[in-house]
Amino acid sequence: MKLKNTLRTVRTAAALTALVLAAPALADEEAELVINGEIEIVTKTTAPAHLEGHLDEILSGWRFRSDETQAMEMDDFDNPGMLGAEAGFEQFETVMGTEGKSCMDCHEGVDSLASVRPTYPKWNDDKEAVYTIQMQINDCLTERMGAEKQKYDSVTMLNFEAALASVARGTPMNVAIDGPAQATWEQGKEMYYTRFGQLDLSCANCHEQNYGNMIRADHLSQGQTNGFPVYRIKDNKLTGTHGRFKGCIRDTRAETFSPGSPEFVALELYVASRGNGLSVEGPSVRN
């Protein structure tokens, strides 16, 4: 067993040595994010208690981006992700399905749902399961509006998420991990520290042990999800949390899970809880 663990450590070190090069600790350690000159965003704060022994401080991915990318998020006119949010506002008022209803028939407006983004994923008593925002939206579409179920991480779903995130900007993440959600949270935690793929890497290897370093041309962040959905410049579109998870696992040269899968729901709950205390800042801009 000792030899097996030693060999695993050697493989992990070799993989990271091949990918990661030393870099300055942060893109700008003193950077502060204020959106539109008025929405103050907490991008650095004390880590939640459950991360004791792992991290003392948590940092938004915004702090690891270039000055140019940071600036794009500071003004809604420059943030291309806000086009998705605007489309989400329109969807909110659009009648969908056989019941002749829009979201407005049950809610006063997107602003009335400003508490949604900071608290999801969360336990759904009726379904007896942890629900993500997209799962909840699909229930509303199919069960209340008579509309067709949307594919996970579809453009429609990401637009809805972008709208919900935009009205919650500045609100601290506060995802519950106790009670009936705890078992799912524990599952997500185990997954976070599990090595995947031919590169034998876990989420923690990059985002806990090597944040601040460079992996190829990317400045490794802590992998916080408070900025999702994110507009990725390299993809020229909004990306959801599960889409990013899928890409990360694929990059370890492993067979990945699907967006909306129980595995990714559990992982989202755990990773979201690691950012408790950071402000919601989506739709954010990333490389």
Coordinates of C-alpha atoms in Angstrom, one line a residue:
M1 CA 0.0 0.0 0.0
K2 CA 2.9 2.4 0.9
L3 CA 4.5 1.7 -2.5
K4 CA 1.2 2.3 -4.3
N5 CA 0.7 5.6 -2.6
T6 CA 4.3 6.6 -3.3
L7 CA 3.8 5.8 -7.0
R8 CA 0.6 7.8 -7.1
T9 CA 2.3 10.8 -5.6
V10 CA 5.1 10.5 -8.2
R11 CA 2.6 10.3 -11.1
T12 CA 0.7 13.3 -9.8
A13 CA 3.8 15.3 -9.3
A14 CA 5.0 14.4 -12.8
A15 CA 1.7 15.4 -14.4
L16 CA 1.6 18.7 -12.6
T17 CA 5.3 19.4 -13.4
A18 CA 4.5 18.9 -17.1
L19 CA 1.5 21.3 -16.9
V20 CA 2.2 23.8 -14.2
L21 CA 4.9 26.5 -14.2
A22 CA 5.6 29.0 -11.4
A23 CA 3.9 32.4 -11.8
P24 CA 3.1 35.4 -9.7
A25 CA 0.7 34.6 -6.9
L26 CA -2.2 36.5 -8.4
A27 CA -3.1 38.6 -11.5
D28 CA -3.6 41.6 -9.1
E29 CA -3.7 40.9 -5.4
E30 CA -5.2 44.3 -4.6
A31 CA -7.8 44.3 -7.3
E32 CA -11.4 45.2 -6.2
L33 CA -14.5 44.6 -8.3
V34 CA -17.2 47.2 -8.5
I35 CA -19.7 46.7 -11.3
N36 CA -21.2 49.8 -13.0
G37 CA -19.5 51.9 -10.4
E38 CA -22.1 50.9 -7.8
I39 CA -22.3 47.1 -7.2
E40 CA -19.6 46.2 -4.8
I41 CA -18.4 42.6 -5.2
V42 CA -16.6 40.7 -2.5
T43 CA -13.9 38.8 -4.3
K44 CA -11.7 37.9 -1.3
T45 CA -12.8 36.8 2.2
T46 CA -12.2 34.3 5.0
A47 CA -12.9 30.7 4.0
P48 CA -16.0 29.0 5.4
A49 CA -15.4 26.9 8.5
H50 CA -15.8 23.6 6.7
L51 CA -12.6 24.4 4.7
E52 CA -10.4 24.5 7.8
G53 CA -7.1 22.8 7.1
H54 CA -7.6 23.3 3.3
L55 CA -7.9 27.1 2.7
D56 CA -7.7 30.1 5.0
E57 CA -9.0 32.6 2.3
I58 CA -11.2 32.2 -0.7
L59 CA -10.8 34.2 -3.9
S60 CA -13.0 34.8 -6.9
G61 CA -11.8 33.7 -10.2
W62 CA -12.0 37.4 -11.2
R63 CA -8.8 38.0 -9.3
F64 CA -6.8 35.7 -11.5
R65 CA -7.8 37.2 -14.8
S66 CA -5.9 39.8 -16.9
D67 CA -6.6 43.5 -16.4
E68 CA -8.4 43.6 -19.7
T69 CA -10.7 40.7 -18.8
Q70 CA -11.3 42.1 -15.4
A71 CA -12.4 45.5 -16.9
M72 CA -14.9 43.8 -19.2
E73 CA -16.8 42.6 -16.1
M74 CA -16.8 46.0 -14.4
D75 CA -19.2 47.5 -16.9
D76 CA -22.4 45.8 -18.2
F77 CA -22.0 47.5 -21.6
D78 CA -18.7 45.8 -22.0
N79 CA -19.7 42.4 -20.5
P80 CA -20.9 40.1 -23.4
G81 CA -22.5 37.8 -20.8
M82 CA -25.1 40.5 -20.1
L83 CA -26.6 39.7 -23.6
G84 CA -27.5 36.3 -22.2
A85 CA -29.0 38.0 -19.1
E86 CA -31.1 40.3 -21.2
A87 CA -32.4 37.3 -23.2
G88 CA -33.2 35.7 -19.9
F89 CA -35.3 38.7 -18.9
E90 CA -37.2 38.4 -22.1
Q91 CA -37.7 34.6 -21.6
F92 CA -39.1 35.4 -18.2
E93 CA -41.9 37.4 -19.7
T94 CA -42.6 35.0 -22.6
V95 CA -45.6 32.7 -22.6
M96 CA -44.4 29.1 -22.9
G97 CA -46.3 25.9 -22.9
T98 CA -49.9 24.7 -23.1
E99 CA -51.0 26.6 -19.9
G100 CA -50.6 30.0 -21.5
K101 CA -48.3 31.2 -18.8
S102 CA -45.1 33.0 -18.4
C103 CA -42.8 33.1 -15.4
M104 CA -44.4 36.4 -14.6
D105 CA -47.7 34.7 -13.8
C106 CA -46.1 33.2 -10.6
H107 CA -43.4 35.8 -9.9
E108 CA -43.5 39.6 -9.8
G109 CA -40.3 39.8 -11.9
V110 CA -36.7 38.5 -12.0
D111 CA -35.8 41.0 -9.3
S112 CA -38.2 39.2 -6.9
L113 CA -35.9 36.1 -7.2
A114 CA -32.7 37.8 -6.2
S115 CA -32.3 35.3 -3.3
V116 CA -32.2 32.3 -5.6
R117 CA -28.7 32.3 -7.1
P118 CA -26.9 32.7 -3.7
T119 CA -28.6 29.7 -2.2
Y120 CA -28.5 27.1 -5.0
P121 CA -28.0 24.2 -5.2
K122 CA -30.4 23.4 -2.4
W123 CA -32.6 20.7 -1.0
N124 CA -36.0 20.3 -2.5
D125 CA -38.5 18.9 0.0
D126 CA -41.1 17.9 -2.6
K127 CA -38.6 16.0 -4.7
E128 CA -36.5 14.8 -1.8
A129 CA -33.3 15.6 -3.6
V130 CA -30.8 18.4 -4.1
Y131 CA -31.9 20.7 -6.9
T132 CA -29.8 23.0 -9.1
I133 CA -31.3 26.2 -10.6
Q134 CA -31.8 24.5 -13.9
M135 CA -33.6 21.5 -12.4
Q136 CA -36.0 23.9 -10.6
I137 CA -36.6 25.9 -13.8
N138 CA -37.4 22.7 -15.7
D139 CA -39.9 21.7 -13.0
C140 CA -41.6 25.1 -13.4
L141 CA -41.6 24.8 -17.2
T142 CA -43.1 21.3 -17.4
E143 CA -45.3 21.1 -14.3
R144 CA -46.7 24.6 -14.1
M145 CA -46.5 26.0 -17.6
G146 CA -47.0 22.8 -19.7
A147 CA -43.8 23.5 -21.7
E148 CA -41.2 21.1 -22.9
K149 CA -38.3 20.2 -20.8
Q150 CA -35.1 22.1 -21.7
K151 CA -31.8 20.4 -22.2
Y152 CA -29.3 20.9 -19.4
D153 CA -27.0 23.8 -20.1
S154 CA -28.9 24.8 -23.2
V155 CA -28.8 28.4 -24.4
T156 CA -32.3 28.9 -22.9
M157 CA -31.3 27.6 -19.5
L158 CA -28.0 29.5 -19.4
N159 CA -29.9 32.7 -20.3
F160 CA -32.3 32.1 -17.4
E161 CA -29.4 31.5 -15.1
A162 CA -27.6 34.6 -16.3
A163 CA -30.7 36.7 -15.5
L164 CA -31.1 35.3 -12.1
A165 CA -27.4 35.8 -11.3
S166 CA -27.4 39.4 -12.6
V167 CA -30.1 40.5 -10.1
A168 CA -28.3 38.8 -7.2
R169 CA -24.9 40.5 -7.8
G170 CA -23.3 41.6 -4.6
T171 CA -25.3 39.1 -2.5
P172 CA -23.0 36.7 -0.6
M173 CA -23.1 33.0 -1.5
N174 CA -24.9 31.1 1.3
V175 CA -25.4 27.5 0.2
A176 CA -26.7 25.2 3.0
I177 CA -24.8 21.9 3.5
D178 CA -26.5 20.5 6.6
G179 CA -29.7 18.6 7.1
P180 CA -31.0 16.4 4.2
A181 CA -28.5 18.0 1.8
Q182 CA -25.5 16.8 3.8
A183 CA -25.2 13.3 2.1
T184 CA -25.1 14.9 -1.3
W185 CA -22.5 17.4 -0.1
E186 CA -20.4 14.6 1.2
Q187 CA -20.6 12.9 -2.2
G188 CA -19.5 16.0 -3.9
K189 CA -16.6 16.5 -1.5
E190 CA -15.4 12.9 -2.1
M191 CA -15.6 13.6 -5.9
Y192 CA -13.6 16.9 -5.5
Y193 CA -10.7 15.0 -4.0
T194 CA -10.9 12.0 -6.3
R195 CA -8.2 11.6 -9.0
F196 CA -9.5 11.1 -12.5
G197 CA -8.0 10.1 -15.9
Q198 CA -4.7 9.3 -17.3
L199 CA -3.2 12.4 -15.6
D200 CA -4.4 11.1 -12.2
L201 CA -5.5 14.6 -11.1
S202 CA -8.3 15.7 -8.8
C203 CA -10.1 19.1 -8.6
A204 CA -8.0 19.8 -5.5
N205 CA -4.7 19.2 -7.3
C206 CA -5.3 22.3 -9.4
H207 CA -7.7 24.5 -7.5
E208 CA -6.6 24.0 -3.9
Q209 CA -2.9 23.0 -4.1
N210 CA -1.8 25.0 -7.2
Y211 CA -4.0 28.1 -7.6
G212 CA -2.0 31.1 -8.6
N213 CA 0.3 29.0 -10.8
M214 CA 0.1 28.8 -14.6
I215 CA -1.3 25.7 -16.3
R216 CA -0.2 26.1 -19.9
A217 CA -1.5 29.6 -20.7
D218 CA -4.1 29.8 -18.0
H219 CA -3.7 31.3 -14.5
L220 CA -5.1 28.7 -12.1
S221 CA -7.9 30.0 -9.9
Q222 CA -9.5 28.3 -6.9
G223 CA -12.3 27.1 -9.2
Q224 CA -15.0 29.1 -7.4
T225 CA -18.5 29.1 -8.9
N226 CA -19.9 32.4 -7.6
G227 CA -19.4 33.9 -11.1
F228 CA -21.4 31.3 -13.1
P229 CA -22.7 31.3 -15.6
V230 CA -19.5 32.7 -17.1
Y231 CA -18.9 34.2 -20.6
R232 CA -15.8 32.4 -21.8
I233 CA -13.9 34.5 -24.3
K234 CA -12.2 31.5 -25.9
D235 CA -15.7 29.9 -26.5
N236 CA -17.5 33.1 -27.3
K237 CA -20.5 32.0 -25.3
L238 CA -22.0 31.5 -21.8
T239 CA -20.8 28.4 -20.0
G240 CA -22.6 26.7 -17.1
T241 CA -21.0 25.1 -14.0
H242 CA -21.6 21.6 -15.3
G243 CA -20.1 22.4 -18.6
R244 CA -17.0 23.6 -16.9
F245 CA -16.9 20.5 -14.8
K246 CA -17.2 18.4 -17.9
G247 CA -14.3 20.2 -19.5
C248 CA -12.0 19.8 -16.5
I249 CA -12.6 16.1 -16.2
R250 CA -12.1 15.7 -19.9
D251 CA -8.8 17.5 -19.6
T252 CA -7.6 14.9 -17.2
R253 CA -8.1 12.4 -20.1
A254 CA -10.9 10.7 -18.3
E255 CA -14.4 9.7 -19.4
T256 CA -16.5 12.5 -18.0
F257 CA -20.0 12.8 -16.6
S258 CA -23.0 14.6 -18.3
P259 CA -24.4 18.0 -17.3
G260 CA -27.3 17.4 -15.0
S261 CA -26.0 14.1 -13.8
P262 CA -26.2 13.2 -10.1
E263 CA -22.4 13.3 -9.9
F264 CA -22.3 16.9 -11.2
V265 CA -25.2 18.0 -9.0
A266 CA -23.3 16.7 -5.9
L267 CA -20.0 18.3 -7.1
E268 CA -21.8 21.6 -7.7
L269 CA -23.2 21.7 -4.2
Y270 CA -19.8 21.0 -2.7
V271 CA -17.9 23.5 -4.9
A272 CA -20.6 26.2 -4.4
S273 CA -20.3 25.8 -0.6
R274 CA -16.5 26.4 -0.9
G275 CA -17.4 29.9 -2.0
N276 CA -19.8 30.8 0.8
G277 CA -19.1 34.4 1.6
L278 CA -18.0 35.5 -1.9
S279 CA -20.5 37.7 -3.8
V280 CA -22.6 36.5 -6.6
E281 CA -21.0 38.2 -9.7
G282 CA -22.4 36.4 -12.7
P283 CA -22.6 36.5 -15.5
S284 CA -18.9 36.9 -15.2
V285 CA -16.2 37.1 -17.8
R286 CA -13.4 34.6 -18.0
N287 CA -10.7 33.6 -20.5

